[in-house]
Coordinates of C-alpha atoms in Angstrom, one line a residue:
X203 CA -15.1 -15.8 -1.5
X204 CA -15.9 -12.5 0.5
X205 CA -16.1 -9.2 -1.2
X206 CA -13.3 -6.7 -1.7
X207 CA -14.1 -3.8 1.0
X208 CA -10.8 -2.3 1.9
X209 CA -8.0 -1.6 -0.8
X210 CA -4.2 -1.1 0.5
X211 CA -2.0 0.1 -2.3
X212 CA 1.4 -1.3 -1.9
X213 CA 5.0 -1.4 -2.8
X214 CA 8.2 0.4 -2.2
X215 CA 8.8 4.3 -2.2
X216 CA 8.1 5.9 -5.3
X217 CA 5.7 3.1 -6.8
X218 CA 2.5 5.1 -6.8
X219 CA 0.7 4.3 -4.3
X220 CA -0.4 7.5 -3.0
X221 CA -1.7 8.6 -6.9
X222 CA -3.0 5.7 -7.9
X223 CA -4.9 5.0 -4.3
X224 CA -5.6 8.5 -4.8
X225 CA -7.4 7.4 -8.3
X226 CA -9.2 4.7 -7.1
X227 CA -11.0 6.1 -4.0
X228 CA -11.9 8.7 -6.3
X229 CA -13.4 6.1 -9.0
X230 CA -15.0 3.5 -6.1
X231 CA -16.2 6.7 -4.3
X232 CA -14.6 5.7 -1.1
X233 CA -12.5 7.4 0.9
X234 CA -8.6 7.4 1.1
X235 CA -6.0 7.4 4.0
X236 CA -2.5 8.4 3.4
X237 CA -0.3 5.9 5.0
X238 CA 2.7 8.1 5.6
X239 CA 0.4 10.7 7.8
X240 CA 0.3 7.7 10.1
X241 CA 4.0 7.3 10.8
X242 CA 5.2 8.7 14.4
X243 CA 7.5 11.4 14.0
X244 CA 10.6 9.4 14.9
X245 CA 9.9 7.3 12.2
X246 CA 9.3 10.4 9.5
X247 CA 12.8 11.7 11.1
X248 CA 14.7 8.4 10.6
X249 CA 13.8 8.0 6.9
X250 CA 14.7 11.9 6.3
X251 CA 18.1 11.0 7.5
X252 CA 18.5 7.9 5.3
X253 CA 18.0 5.3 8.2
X254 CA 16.0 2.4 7.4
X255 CA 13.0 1.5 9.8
X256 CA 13.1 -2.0 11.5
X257 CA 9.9 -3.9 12.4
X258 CA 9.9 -2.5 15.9
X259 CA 9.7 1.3 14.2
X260 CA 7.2 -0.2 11.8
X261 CA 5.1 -1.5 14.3
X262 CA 3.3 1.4 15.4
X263 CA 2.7 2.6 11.9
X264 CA 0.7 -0.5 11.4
X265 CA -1.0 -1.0 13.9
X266 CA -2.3 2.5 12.7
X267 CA -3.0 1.3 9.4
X268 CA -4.6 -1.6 10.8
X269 CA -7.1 0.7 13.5
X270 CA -8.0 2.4 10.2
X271 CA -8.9 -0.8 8.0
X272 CA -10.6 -1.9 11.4
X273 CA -12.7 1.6 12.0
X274 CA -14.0 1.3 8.2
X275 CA -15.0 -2.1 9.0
X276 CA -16.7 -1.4 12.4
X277 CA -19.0 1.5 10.6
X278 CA -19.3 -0.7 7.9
X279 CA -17.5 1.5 5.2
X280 CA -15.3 0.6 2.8
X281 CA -11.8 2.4 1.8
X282 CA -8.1 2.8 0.5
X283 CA -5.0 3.0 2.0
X284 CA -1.4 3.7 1.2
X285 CA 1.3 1.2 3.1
X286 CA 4.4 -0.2 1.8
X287 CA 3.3 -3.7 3.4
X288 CA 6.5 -5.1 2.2
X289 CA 6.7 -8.1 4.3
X290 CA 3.7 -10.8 4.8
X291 CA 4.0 -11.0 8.2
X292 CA 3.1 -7.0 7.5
X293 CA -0.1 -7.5 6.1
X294 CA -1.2 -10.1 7.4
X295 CA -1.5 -7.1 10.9
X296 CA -3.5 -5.3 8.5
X297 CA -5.8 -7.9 7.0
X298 CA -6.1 -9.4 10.8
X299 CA -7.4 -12.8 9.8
X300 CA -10.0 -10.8 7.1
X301 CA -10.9 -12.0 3.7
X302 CA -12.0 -8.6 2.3
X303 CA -9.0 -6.6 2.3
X304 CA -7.4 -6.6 -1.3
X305 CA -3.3 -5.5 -1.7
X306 CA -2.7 -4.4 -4.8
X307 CA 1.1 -4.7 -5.5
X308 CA 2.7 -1.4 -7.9
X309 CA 5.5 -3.3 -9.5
X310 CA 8.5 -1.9 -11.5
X311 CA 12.2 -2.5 -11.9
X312 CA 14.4 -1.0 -9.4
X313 CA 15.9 1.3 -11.9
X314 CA 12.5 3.2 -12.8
X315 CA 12.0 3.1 -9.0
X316 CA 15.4 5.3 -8.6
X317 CA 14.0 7.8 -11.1
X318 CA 11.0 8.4 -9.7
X319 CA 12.4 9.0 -6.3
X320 CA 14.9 11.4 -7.7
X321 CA 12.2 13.4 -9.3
X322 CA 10.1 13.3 -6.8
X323 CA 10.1 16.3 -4.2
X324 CA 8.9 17.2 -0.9
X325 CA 8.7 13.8 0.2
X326 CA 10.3 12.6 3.6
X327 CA 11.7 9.4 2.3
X328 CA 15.4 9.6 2.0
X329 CA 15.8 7.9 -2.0
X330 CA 18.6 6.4 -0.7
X331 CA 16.2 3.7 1.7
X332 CA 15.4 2.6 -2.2
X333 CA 17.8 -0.7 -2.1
X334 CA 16.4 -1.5 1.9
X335 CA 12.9 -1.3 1.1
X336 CA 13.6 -3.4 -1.8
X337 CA 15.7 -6.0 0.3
X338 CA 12.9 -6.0 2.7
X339 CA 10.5 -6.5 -0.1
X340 CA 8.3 -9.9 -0.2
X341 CA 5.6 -9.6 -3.0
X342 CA 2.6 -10.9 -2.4
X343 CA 1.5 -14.4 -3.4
X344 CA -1.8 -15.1 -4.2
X345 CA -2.8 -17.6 -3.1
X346 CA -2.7 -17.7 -0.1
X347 CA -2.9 -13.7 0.1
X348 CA -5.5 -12.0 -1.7
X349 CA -3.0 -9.9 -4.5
X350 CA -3.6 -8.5 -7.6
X351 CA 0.5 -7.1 -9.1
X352 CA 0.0 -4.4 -11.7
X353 CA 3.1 -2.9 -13.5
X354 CA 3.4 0.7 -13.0
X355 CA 4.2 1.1 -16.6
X356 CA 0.9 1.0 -17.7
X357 CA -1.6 4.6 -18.0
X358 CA -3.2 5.4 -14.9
X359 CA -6.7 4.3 -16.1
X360 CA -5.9 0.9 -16.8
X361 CA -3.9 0.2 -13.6
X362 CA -7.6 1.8 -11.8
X363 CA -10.1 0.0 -14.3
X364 CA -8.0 -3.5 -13.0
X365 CA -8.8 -2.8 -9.5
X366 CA -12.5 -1.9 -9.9
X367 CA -12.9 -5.2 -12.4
X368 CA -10.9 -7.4 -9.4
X369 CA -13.5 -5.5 -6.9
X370 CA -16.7 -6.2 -9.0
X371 CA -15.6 -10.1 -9.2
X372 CA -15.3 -10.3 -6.0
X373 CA -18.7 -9.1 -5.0
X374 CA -19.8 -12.2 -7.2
X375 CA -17.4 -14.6 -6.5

């Protein structure tokens, strides 16, 4: 199996992705891309205002996230990203046909999810897109995607140390 190069931390708003994508480019000494800076402006504006993006807004906003993953590649460099991804057909635009790009799924029950949105401040993302994104939602399955779901839950440390371990496998796989 082809090594683990690119990392895209996924999930709905308020699942972590930013901290804990944060966390491990930090450990795996790689460098991290914020997925929301990648959004065109009518797309930050739309989710301020509560409206939910369709895959025609979304498309620009990956093919972003894709260039990104694609750059890394093409200077040979690994990295993390943050992207909801929430539907297959989603990632599979950023994984474009490649083996080495690992999505690791936060996971918690919607209820947490609400809480951490309504704490959260400064964000564009209207907490009220909460029960769209998670409609929209299709969790990774692995096989055939390469997935590894982790439960928010769990400290910081351990959610990182799970990546790096699934990242070290995978260079001897």
């Amino acid at each position: 199996m082809t090594a683990i190069r690119y990392i895209v931390c996924m999930g709905v708003s308020g699942s972590g992705k930013s901290t804990l994508g944060h966390a491990i480019a930090e450990r795996m000494h790689w460098p991290f891309v914020e997925g929301d800076d990648l959004h065109p402006d009518v797309n930050v504006e739309k989710m301020r205002h509560g409206v939910p993006l369709d895959d025609a807004d979304r498309r620009p906003w990956l093919e972003a996230v894709a260039r990104t993953v694609r750059q890394w590649r093409a200077q040979d460099r690994s990295g993390v990203i943050s992207c909801s991804a929430l539907r297959r057909a989603y990632r599979d635009v950023i994984a474009d046909g490649h083996e080495d790009v690992l999505f690791v799924y936060l996971h918690c029950s919607r209820e947490r999810l609400a809480q951490r949105l309504a704490d959260r401040r400064g964000h564009f993302m209207s907490a009220d897109l909460l029960d769209s994104q998670l409609a929209t939602l299709e969790a990774p399955l692995s096989p055939p995607e390469r997935a590894l779901r982790l439960e928010i839950e769990r400290p910081a440390q351990e959610l990182v140390r799970d990546v790096v371990d699934a990242v070290s496998r995978s260079a001897v796989d």
